[in-house]
CSV table of C-alpha atoms in Angstrom, one decimal:
chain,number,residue,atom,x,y,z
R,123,UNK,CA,-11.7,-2.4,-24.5
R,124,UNK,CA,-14.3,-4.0,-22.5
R,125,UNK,CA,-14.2,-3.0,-18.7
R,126,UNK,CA,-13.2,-6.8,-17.5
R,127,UNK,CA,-10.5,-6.5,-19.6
R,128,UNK,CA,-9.4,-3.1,-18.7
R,129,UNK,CA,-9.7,-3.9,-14.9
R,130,UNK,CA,-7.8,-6.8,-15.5
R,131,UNK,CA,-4.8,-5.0,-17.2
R,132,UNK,CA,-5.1,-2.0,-14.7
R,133,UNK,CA,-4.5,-4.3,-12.0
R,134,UNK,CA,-1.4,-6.4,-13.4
R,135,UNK,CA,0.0,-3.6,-14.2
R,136,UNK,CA,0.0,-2.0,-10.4
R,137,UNK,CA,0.1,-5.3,-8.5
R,138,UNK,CA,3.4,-5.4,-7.2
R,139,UNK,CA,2.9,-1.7,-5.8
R,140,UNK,CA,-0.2,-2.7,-4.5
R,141,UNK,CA,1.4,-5.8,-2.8
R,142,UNK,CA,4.2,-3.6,-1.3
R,143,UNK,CA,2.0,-0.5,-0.3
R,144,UNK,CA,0.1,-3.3,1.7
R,145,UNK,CA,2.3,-5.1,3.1
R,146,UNK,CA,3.8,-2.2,4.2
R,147,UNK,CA,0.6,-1.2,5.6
R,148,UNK,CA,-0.9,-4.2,7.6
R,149,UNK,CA,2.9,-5.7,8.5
R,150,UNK,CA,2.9,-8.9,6.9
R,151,UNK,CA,3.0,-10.6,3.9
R,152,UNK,CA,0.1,-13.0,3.7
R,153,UNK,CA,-2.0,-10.5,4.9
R,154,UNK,CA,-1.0,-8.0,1.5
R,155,UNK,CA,-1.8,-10.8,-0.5
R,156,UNK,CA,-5.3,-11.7,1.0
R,157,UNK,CA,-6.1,-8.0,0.7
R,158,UNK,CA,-4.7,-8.1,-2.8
R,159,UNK,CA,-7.5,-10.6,-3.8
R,160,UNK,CA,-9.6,-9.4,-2.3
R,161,UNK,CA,-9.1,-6.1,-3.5
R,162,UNK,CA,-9.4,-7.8,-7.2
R,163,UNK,CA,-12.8,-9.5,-6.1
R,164,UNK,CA,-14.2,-6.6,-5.4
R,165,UNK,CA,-13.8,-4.6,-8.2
R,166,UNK,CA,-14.0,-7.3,-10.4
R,167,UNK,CA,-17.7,-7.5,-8.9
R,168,UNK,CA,-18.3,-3.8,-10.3
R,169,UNK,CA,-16.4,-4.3,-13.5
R,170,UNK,CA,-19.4,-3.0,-15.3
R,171,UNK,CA,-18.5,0.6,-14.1
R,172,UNK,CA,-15.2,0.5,-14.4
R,173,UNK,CA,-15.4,2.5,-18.1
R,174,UNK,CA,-16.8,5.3,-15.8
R,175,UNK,CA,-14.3,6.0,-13.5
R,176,UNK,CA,-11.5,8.7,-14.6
R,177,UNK,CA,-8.4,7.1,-12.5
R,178,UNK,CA,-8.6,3.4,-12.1
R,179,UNK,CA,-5.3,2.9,-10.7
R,180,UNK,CA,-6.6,5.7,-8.2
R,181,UNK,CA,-9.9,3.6,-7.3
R,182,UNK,CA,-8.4,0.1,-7.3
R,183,UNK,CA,-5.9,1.7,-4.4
R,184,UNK,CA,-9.2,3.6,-2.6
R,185,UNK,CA,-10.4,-0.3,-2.4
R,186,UNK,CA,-7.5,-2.1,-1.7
R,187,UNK,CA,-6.8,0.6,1.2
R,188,UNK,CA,-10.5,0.2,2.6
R,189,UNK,CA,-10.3,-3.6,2.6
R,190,UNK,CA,-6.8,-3.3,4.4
R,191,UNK,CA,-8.7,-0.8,7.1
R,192,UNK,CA,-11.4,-3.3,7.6
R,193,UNK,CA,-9.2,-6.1,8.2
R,194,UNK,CA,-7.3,-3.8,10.5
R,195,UNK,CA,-10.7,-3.0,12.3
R,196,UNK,CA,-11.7,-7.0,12.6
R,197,UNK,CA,-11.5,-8.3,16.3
R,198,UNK,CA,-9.5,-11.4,14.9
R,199,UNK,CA,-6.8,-9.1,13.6
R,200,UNK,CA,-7.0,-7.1,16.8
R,201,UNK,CA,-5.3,-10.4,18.9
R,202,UNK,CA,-2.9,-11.2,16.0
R,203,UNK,CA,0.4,-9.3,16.1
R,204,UNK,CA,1.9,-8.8,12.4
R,205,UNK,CA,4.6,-10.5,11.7
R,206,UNK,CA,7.5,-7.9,10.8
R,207,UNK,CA,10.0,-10.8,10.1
R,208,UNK,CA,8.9,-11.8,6.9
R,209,UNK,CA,10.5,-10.4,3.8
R,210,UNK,CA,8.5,-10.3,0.4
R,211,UNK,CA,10.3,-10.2,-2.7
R,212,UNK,CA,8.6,-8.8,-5.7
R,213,UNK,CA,11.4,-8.8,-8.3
R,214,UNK,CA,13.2,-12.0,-9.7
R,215,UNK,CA,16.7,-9.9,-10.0
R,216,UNK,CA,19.6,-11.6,-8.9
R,217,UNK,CA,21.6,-9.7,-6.4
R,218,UNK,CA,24.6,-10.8,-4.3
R,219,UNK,CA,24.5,-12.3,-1.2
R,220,UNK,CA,26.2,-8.8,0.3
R,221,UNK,CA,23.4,-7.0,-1.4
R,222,UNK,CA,20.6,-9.0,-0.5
R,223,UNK,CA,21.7,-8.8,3.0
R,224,UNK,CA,22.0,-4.4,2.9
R,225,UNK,CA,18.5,-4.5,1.1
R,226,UNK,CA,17.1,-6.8,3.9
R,227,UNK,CA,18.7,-4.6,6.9
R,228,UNK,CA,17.9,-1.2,5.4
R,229,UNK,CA,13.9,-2.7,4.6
R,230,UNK,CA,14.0,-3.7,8.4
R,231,UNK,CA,15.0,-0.1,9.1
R,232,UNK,CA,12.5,1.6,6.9
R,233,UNK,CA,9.5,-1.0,8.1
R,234,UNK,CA,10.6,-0.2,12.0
R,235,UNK,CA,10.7,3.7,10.7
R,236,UNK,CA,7.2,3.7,9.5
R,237,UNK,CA,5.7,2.1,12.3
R,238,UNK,CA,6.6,5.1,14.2
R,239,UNK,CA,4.4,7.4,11.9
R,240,UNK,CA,1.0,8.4,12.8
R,241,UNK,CA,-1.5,5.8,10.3
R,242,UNK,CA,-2.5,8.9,8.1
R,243,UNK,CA,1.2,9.6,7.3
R,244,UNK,CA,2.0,6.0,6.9
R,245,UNK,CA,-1.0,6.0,4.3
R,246,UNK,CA,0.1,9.0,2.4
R,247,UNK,CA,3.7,8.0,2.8
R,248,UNK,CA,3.0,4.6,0.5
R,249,UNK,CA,0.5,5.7,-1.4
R,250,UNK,CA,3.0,8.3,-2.9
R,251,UNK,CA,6.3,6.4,-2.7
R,252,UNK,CA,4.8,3.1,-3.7
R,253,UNK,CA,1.7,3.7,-5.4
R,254,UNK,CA,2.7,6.2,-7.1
R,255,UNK,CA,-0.2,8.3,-6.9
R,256,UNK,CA,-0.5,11.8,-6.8
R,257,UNK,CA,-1.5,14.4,-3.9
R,258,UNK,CA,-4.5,14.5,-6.0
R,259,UNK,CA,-5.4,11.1,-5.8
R,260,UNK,CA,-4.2,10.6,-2.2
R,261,UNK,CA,-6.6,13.2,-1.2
R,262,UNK,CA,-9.5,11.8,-3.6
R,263,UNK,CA,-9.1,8.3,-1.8
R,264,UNK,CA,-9.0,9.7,1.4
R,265,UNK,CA,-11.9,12.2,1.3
R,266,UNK,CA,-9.0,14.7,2.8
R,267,UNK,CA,-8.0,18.4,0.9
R,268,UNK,CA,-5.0,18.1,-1.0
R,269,UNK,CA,-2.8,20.4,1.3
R,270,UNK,CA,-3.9,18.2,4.9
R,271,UNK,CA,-2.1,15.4,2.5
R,272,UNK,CA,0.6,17.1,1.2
R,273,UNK,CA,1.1,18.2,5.1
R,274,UNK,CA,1.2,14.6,6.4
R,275,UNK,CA,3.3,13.9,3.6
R,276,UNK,CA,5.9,16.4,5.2
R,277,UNK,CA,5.4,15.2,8.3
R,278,UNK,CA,5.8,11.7,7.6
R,279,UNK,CA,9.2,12.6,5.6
R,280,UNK,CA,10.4,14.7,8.4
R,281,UNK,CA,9.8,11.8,10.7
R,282,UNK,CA,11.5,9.3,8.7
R,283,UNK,CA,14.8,11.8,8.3
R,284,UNK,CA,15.1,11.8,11.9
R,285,UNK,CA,14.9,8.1,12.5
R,286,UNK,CA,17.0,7.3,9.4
R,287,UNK,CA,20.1,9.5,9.6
């Protein structure tokens, strides 16, 4: 498969976890999305080496996490307070209006939840639950030994029990 075509599945394939872990990450919807395609247009731009890497979903997280840190680092972001309001729904499934309403109060608890947790938990945190990656591949993106992520992991679940229950 030519390595366009591979980056371009790879990425369907993940982009509502990528949407979600980013969202989750910078605090607002339009933001994720921004990321998101810019996250696309930037590997796209090195498509040609896509064949070599080993874990693409693994790499296209690295860059969509880097671009999210850069926007967090911009001084125009730095005035701009996220907006925590917004919902983003991912999934066309029809739930009732009783359902809809416990999925949008228990989000709102979880989102307030992780705001509480150190960035490198909340990192680890998504990038496990929602990307799906590994400790592995957490610690590859992060340039971090697998057991300093598997200990923010802890620490990050530990966190949320307490604020949850």
């Amino acid at each position: 498969m030519p390595p366009g075509d591979l980056l371009e599945q790879t990425f369907n394939d993940l982009r509502d976890e990528l949407l979600s872990t980013l969202w989750y990450l910078l605090g607002n919807k339009e933001d994720a999305h921004d990321i998101a395609q810019e996250t696309f247009l930037r590997c796209w731009r090195t498509r040609d080496s896509a064949g070599d890497i080993q874990n693409l979903r693994a790499w296209v997280f690295r860059v969509a996490i880097n671009a999210a840190k850069d926007l967090q680092r911009s001084a125009w972001n730095r005035r701009v307070k996220p907006l925590l309001g917004a919902e983003m729904t991912l999934t066309g499934n029809l739930a009732t209006p009783a359902e809809t309403m416990e999925e949008k109060e228990t989000l709102h608890r979880l989102r307030q939840a992780l705001l509480q947790l150190r960035p490198e938990e909340k990192d680890v945190f998504l990038l496990r639950q929602n990307g799906e990656l590994t400790y592995e591949q957490i610690a590859e993106i992060h340039g971090r030994p697998v057991g300093t992520v598997k200990t923010q992991m802890r620490s990050a679940l530990q966190k949320l029990r307490k604020i949850l229950v």
